[in-house]
mmCIF file of C-alpha atoms in Angstrom:
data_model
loop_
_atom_site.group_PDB
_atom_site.id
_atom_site.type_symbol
_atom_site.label_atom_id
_atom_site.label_comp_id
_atom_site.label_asym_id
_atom_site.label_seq_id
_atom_site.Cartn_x
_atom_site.Cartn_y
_atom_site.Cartn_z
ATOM 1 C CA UNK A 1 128.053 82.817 -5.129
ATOM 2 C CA UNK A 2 128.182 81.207 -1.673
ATOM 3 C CA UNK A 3 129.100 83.940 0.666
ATOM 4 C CA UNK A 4 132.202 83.162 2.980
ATOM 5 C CA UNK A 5 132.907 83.764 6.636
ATOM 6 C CA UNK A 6 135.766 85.405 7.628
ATOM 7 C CA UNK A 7 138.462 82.407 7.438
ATOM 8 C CA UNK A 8 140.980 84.482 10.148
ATOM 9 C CA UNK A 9 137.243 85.343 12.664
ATOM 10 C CA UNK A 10 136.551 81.471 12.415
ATOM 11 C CA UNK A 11 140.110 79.939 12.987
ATOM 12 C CA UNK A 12 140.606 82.412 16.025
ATOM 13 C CA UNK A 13 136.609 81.852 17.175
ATOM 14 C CA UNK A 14 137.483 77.924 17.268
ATOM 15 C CA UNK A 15 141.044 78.230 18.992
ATOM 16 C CA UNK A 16 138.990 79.865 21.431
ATOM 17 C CA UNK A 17 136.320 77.288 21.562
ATOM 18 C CA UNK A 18 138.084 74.132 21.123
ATOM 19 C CA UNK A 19 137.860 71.326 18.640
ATOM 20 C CA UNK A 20 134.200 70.620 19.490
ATOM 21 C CA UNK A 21 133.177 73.245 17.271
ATOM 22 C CA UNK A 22 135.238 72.078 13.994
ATOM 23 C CA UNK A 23 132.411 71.174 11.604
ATOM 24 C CA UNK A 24 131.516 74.689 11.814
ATOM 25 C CA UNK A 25 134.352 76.467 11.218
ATOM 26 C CA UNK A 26 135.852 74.019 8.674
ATOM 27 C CA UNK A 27 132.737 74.324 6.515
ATOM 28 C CA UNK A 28 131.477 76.867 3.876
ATOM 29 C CA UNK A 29 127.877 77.987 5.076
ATOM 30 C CA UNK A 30 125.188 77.783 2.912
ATOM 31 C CA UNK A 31 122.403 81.080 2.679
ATOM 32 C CA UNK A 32 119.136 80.823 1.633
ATOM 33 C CA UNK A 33 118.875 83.204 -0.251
ATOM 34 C CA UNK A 34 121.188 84.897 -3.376
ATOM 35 C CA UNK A 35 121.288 88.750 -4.274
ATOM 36 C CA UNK A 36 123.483 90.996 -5.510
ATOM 37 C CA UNK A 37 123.736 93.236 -2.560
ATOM 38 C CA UNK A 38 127.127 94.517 -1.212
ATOM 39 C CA UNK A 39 128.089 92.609 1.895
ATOM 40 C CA UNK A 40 128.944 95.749 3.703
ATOM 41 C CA UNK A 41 125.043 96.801 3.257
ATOM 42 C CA UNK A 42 123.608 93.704 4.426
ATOM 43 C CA UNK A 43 123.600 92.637 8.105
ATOM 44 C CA UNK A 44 123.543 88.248 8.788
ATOM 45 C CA UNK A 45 122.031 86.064 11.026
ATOM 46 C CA UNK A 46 124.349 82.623 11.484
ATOM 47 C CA UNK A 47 122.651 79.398 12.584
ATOM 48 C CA UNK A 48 124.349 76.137 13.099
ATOM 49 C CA UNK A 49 123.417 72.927 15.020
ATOM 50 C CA UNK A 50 120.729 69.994 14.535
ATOM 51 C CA UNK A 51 119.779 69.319 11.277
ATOM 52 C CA UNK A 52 116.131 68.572 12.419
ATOM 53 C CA UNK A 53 115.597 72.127 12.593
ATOM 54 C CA UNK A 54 116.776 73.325 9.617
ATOM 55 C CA UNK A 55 113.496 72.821 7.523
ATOM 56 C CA UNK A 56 111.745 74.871 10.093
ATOM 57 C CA UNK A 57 113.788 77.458 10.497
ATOM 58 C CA UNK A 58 114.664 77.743 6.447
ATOM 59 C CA UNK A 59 110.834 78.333 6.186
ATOM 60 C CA UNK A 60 110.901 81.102 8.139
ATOM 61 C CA UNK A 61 114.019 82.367 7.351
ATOM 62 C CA UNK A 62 113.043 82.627 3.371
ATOM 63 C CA UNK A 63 109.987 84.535 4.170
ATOM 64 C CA UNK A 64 111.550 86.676 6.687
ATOM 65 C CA UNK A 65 114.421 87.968 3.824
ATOM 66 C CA UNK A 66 111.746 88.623 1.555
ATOM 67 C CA UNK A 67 109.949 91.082 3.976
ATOM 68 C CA UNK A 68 113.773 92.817 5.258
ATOM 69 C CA UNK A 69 115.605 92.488 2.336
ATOM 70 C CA UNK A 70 119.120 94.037 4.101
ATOM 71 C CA UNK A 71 119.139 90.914 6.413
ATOM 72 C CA UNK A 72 120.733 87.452 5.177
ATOM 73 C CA UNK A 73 120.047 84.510 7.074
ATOM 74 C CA UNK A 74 123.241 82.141 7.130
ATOM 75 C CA UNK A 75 123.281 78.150 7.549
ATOM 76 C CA UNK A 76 126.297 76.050 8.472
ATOM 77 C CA UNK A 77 125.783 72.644 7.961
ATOM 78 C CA UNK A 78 124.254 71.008 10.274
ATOM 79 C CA UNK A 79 125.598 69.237 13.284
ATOM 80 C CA UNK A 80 124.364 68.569 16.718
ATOM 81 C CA UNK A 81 122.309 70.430 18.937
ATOM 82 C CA UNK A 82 125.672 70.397 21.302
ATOM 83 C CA UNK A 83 127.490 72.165 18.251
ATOM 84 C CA UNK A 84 124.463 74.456 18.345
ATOM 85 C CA UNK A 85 124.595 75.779 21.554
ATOM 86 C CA UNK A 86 128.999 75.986 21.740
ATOM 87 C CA UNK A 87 128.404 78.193 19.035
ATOM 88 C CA UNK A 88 125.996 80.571 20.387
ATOM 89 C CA UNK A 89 128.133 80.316 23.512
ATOM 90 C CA UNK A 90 131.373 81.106 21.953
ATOM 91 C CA UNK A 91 129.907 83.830 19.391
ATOM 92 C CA UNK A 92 130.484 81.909 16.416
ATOM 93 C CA UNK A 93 126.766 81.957 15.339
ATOM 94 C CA UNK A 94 123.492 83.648 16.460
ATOM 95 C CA UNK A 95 121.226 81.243 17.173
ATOM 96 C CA UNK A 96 122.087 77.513 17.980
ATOM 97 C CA UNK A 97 119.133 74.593 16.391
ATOM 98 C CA UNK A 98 117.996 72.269 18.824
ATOM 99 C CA UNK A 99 116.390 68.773 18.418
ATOM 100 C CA UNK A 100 115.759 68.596 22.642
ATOM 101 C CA UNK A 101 115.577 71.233 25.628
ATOM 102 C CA UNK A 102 118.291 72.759 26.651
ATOM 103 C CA UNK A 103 119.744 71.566 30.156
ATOM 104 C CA UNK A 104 120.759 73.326 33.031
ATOM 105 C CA UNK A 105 124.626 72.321 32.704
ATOM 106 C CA UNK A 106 124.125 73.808 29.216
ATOM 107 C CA UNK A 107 122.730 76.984 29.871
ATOM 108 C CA UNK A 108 125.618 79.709 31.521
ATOM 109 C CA UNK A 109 123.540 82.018 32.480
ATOM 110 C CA UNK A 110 123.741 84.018 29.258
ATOM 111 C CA UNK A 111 121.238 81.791 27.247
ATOM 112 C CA UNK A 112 117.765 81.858 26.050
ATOM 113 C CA UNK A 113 115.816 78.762 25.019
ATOM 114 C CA UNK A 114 112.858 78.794 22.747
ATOM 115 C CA UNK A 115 110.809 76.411 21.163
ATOM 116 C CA UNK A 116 109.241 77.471 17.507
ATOM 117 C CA UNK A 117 107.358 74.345 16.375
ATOM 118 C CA UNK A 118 106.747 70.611 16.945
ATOM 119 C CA UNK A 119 107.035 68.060 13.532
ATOM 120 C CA UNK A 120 105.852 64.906 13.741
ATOM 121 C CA UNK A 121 107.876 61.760 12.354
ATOM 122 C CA UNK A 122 106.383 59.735 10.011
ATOM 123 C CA UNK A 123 107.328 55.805 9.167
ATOM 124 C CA UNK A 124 106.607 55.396 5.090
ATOM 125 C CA UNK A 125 107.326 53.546 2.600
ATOM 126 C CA UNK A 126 108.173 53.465 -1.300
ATOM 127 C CA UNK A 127 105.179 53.640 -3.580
ATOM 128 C CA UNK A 128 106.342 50.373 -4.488
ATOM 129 C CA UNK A 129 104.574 48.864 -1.300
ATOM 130 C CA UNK A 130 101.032 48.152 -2.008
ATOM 131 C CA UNK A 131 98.435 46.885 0.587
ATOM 132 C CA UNK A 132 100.180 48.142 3.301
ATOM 133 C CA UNK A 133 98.365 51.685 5.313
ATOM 134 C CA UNK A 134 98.806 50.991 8.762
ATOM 135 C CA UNK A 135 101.297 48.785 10.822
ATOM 136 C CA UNK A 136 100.824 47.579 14.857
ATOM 137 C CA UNK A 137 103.580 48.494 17.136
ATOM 138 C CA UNK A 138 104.579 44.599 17.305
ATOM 139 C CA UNK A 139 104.196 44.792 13.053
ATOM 140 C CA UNK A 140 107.447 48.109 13.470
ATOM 141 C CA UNK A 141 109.267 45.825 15.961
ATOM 142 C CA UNK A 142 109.500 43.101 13.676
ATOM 143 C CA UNK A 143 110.521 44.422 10.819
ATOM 144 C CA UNK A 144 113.107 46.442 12.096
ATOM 145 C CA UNK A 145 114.472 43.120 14.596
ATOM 146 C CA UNK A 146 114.227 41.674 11.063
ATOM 147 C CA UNK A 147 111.880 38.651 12.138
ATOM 148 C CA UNK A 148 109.451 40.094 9.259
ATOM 149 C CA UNK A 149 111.674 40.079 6.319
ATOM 150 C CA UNK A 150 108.904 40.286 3.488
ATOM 151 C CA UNK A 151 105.736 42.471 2.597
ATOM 152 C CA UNK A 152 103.440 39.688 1.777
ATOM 153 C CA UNK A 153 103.469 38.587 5.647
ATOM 154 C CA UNK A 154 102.001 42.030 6.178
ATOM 155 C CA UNK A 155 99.519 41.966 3.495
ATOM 156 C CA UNK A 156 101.764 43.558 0.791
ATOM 157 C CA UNK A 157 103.369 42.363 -2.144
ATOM 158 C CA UNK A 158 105.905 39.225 -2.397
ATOM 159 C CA UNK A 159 109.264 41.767 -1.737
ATOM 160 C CA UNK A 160 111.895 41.868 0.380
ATOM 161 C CA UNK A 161 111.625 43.933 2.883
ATOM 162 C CA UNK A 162 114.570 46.673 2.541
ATOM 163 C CA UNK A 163 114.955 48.577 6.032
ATOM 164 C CA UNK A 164 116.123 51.928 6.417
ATOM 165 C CA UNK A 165 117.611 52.928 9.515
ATOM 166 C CA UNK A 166 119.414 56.161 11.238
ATOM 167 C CA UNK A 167 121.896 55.948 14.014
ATOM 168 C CA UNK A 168 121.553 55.458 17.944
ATOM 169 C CA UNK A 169 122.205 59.170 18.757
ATOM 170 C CA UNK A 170 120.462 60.832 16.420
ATOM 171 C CA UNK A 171 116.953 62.459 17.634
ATOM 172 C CA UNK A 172 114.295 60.572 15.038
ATOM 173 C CA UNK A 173 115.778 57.066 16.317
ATOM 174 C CA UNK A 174 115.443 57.692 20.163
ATOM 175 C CA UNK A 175 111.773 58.822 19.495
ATOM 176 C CA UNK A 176 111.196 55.636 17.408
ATOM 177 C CA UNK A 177 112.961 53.864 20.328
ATOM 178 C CA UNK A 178 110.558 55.496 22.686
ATOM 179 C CA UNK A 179 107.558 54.795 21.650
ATOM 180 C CA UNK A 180 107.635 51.912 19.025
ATOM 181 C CA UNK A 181 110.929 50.079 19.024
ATOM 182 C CA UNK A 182 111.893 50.265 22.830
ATOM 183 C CA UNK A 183 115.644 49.707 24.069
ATOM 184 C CA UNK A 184 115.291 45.856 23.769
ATOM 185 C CA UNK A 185 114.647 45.226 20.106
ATOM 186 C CA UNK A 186 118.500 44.447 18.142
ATOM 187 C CA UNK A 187 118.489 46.346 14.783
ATOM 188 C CA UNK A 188 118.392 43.765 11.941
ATOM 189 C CA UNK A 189 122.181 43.628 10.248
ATOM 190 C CA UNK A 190 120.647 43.975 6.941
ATOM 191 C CA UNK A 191 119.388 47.441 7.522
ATOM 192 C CA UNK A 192 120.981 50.248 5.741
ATOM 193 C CA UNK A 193 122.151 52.881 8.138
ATOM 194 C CA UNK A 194 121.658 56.243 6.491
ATOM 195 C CA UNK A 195 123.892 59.196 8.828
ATOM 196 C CA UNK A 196 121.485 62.367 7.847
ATOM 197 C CA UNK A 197 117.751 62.590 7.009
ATOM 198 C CA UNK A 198 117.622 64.143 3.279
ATOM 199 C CA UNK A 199 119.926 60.944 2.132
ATOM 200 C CA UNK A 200 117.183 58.482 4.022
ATOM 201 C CA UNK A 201 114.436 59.762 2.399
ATOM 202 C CA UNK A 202 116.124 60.425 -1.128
ATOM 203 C CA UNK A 203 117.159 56.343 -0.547
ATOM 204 C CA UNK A 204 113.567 55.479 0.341
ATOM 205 C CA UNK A 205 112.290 57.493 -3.061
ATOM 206 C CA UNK A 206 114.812 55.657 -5.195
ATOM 207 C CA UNK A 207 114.603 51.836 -3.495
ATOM 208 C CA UNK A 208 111.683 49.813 -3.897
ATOM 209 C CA UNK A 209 110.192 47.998 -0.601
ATOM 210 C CA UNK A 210 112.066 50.252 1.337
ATOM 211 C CA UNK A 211 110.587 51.799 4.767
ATOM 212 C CA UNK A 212 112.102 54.634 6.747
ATOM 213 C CA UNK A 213 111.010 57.659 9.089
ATOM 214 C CA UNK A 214 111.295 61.251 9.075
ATOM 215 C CA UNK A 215 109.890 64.816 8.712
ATOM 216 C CA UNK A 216 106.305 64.401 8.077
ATOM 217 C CA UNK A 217 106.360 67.909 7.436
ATOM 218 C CA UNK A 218 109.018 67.498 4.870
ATOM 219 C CA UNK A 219 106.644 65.284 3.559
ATOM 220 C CA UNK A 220 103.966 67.611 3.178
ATOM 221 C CA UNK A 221 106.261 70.588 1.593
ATOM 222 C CA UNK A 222 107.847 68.850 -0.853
ATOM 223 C CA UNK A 223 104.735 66.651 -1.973
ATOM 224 C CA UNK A 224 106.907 63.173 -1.537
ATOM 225 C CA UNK A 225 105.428 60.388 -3.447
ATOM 226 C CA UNK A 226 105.457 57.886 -0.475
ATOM 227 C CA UNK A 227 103.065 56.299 1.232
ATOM 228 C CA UNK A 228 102.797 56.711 4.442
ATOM 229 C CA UNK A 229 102.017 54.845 7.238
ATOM 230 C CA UNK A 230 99.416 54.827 10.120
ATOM 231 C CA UNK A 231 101.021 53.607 13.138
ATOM 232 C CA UNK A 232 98.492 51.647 15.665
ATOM 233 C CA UNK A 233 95.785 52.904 13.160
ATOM 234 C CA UNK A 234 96.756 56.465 14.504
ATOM 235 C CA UNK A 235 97.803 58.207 11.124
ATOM 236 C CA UNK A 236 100.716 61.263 11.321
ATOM 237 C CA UNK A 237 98.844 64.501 10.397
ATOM 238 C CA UNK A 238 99.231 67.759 11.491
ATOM 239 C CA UNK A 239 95.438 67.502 13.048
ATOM 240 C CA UNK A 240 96.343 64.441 15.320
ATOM 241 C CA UNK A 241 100.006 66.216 16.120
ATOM 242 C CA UNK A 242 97.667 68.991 17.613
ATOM 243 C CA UNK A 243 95.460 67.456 19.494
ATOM 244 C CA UNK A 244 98.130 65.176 20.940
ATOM 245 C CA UNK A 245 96.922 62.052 19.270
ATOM 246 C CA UNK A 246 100.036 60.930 17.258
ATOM 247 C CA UNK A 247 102.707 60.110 19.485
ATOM 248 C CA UNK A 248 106.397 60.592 17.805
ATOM 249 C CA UNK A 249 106.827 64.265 17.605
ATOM 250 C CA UNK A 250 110.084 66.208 17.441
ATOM 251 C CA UNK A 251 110.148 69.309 19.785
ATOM 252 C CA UNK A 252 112.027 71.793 17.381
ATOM 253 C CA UNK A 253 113.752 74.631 19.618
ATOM 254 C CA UNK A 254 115.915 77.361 19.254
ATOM 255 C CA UNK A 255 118.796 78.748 21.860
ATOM 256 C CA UNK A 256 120.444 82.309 21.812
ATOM 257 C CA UNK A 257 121.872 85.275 24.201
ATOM 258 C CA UNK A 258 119.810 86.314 26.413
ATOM 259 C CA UNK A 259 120.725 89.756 25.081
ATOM 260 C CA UNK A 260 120.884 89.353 21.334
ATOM 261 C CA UNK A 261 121.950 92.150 18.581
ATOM 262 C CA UNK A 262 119.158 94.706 16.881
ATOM 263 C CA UNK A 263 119.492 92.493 13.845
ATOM 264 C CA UNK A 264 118.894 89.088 15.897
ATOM 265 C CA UNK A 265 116.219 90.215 17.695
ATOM 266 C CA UNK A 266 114.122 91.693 14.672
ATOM 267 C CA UNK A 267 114.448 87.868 13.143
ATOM 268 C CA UNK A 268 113.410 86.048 16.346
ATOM 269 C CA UNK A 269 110.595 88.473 16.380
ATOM 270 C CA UNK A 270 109.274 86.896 13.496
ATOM 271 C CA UNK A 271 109.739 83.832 14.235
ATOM 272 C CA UNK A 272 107.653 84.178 16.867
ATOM 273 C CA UNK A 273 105.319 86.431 15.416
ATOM 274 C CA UNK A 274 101.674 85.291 13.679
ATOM 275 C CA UNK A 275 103.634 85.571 10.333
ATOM 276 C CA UNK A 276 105.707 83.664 11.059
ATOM 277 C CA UNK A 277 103.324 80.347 12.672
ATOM 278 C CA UNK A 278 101.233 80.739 9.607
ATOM 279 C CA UNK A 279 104.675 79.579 7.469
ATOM 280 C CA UNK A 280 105.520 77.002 9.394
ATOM 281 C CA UNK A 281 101.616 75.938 9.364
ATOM 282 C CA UNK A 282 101.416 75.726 6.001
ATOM 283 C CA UNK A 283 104.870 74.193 5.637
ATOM 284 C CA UNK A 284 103.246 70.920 7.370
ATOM 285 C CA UNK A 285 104.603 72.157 11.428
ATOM 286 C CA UNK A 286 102.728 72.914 14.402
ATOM 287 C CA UNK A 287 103.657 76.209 16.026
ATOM 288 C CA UNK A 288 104.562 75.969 19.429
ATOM 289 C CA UNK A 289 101.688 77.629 21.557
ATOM 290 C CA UNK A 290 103.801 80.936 22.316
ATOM 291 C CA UNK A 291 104.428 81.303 18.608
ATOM 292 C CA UNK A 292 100.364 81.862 17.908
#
């Protein structure tokens, strides 16, 4: 089973934060992990905030409660990286998941900012979409203006193009803004606008002709049958993410006090450790230089 917060430690924690907070405390976390260990012998590490992260951080997070086995690491779902860092703020998690830096007005003096890993994003398709490897920056605009509205104009089969789209605020559209789409180009009204990342790509593995973005390292870990894209014959590896050659790449960060509990600490110790950069290595992320 699931194991539950404290209802009476959340309501109070949010009355105390304010109403920004209430898709954490209204929620049921989710662990990674499920033992039959008393709750009063295990100690928890709670994470909330962007859902970008979450891959990452589950990586190492799975491979760090095999190696302490009294420590359970504790999602919410996810959120923003705002949520993330009210939380850490107001002591209703440990560590807040960030999709961006974390500002100055943001910080209160109490915080710590880290980043773990960079993930590049990758534009694919469904199998479905033969003849196509590699589209032009001009080739993305189109499509997505919806000026290019079949496959066959791009060398691919006779289809209708079916685009796959997230929202305006969330962190894999303003990179895809910045340095394919730019602010100019009007989303096509056909495209189906898909609110979190795991339902865009399950849509893109079930919908012929589709194309979509995200995680190339999800990519990589779960094996997706997709085909993915070079983009201005630059393709998304890990190799090009490292030596700076593929250009949309998430910064994946992590904020927490400053001065964080025994049990915190020895969990961002491995994060940071060479144990942990080899897991998120061979889960398809860079490390972040400090993490190597």
């Amino acid at each position: 089973m699931k194991r539950l917060l404290s209802i009476a430690t959340l309501v109070l924690a949010q009355m105390a934060a304010g109403t920004t907070l209430l898709s954490l405390t209204s929620c049921t976390p989710v662990t990674t992990a499920q033992k039959n260990v008393e709750p009063q012998s295990r100690q928890t590490v709670k994470i909330s905030g962007a859902g970008a992260i979450y891959p990452a951080l589950t990586v190492v997070a799975e491979a760090y409660e095999k190696k302490v086995t009294n420590t359970e690491i504790t999602f919410f779902p996810p959120n923003q990286s705002a949520g993330g860092i009210a939380g850490v703020k107001n002591s209703l998690v440990d560590i807040g998941a960030l999709s961006r830096q974390l500002t100055t007005e943001e910080n209160n003096g109490q915080l710590t900012y880290r980043e773990i890993a960079k993930d590049a994003l990758v534009v694919a398709t469904h199998q479905s979409v033969k003849g196509v490897k590699n589209l032009q920056t001009k080739d993305l605009q189109r499509i997505y203006s919806g000026e290019i509205v079949n496959w066959r104009d791009l060398g691919g089969p006779d289809a209708k193009i079916i685009v796959l789209d997230r929202p305006e605020d969330e962190s894999a559209k303003k990179l895809l803004r910045k340095y394919y789409l730019g602010k100019s180009v009007t989303i096509t009204s056909s495209a189906v606008l898909l609110s979190q990342e795991p339902e865009l790509i399950r849509a893109m593995q079930d919908t012929p002709y589709s194309i979509g973005y995200f995680s190339l390292a999800y990519a990589i870990a779960n094996n997706l049958v997709v085909n993915r894209l070079s983009l201005d014959n630059i393709a998304a590896t890990v190799e090009n993410v490292k030596a700076e050659k593929y250009l949309m790449v998430r910064t994946l960060g992590i904020v927490y006090k400053t001065t964080p509990s025994q049990t915190v600490q020895g969990f961002l110790d491995f994060v940071a450790s060479e144990e942990g950069a080899t897991e998120l290595l061979q889960s398809g992320f860079v490390p972040s230089t400090a993490n190597k």
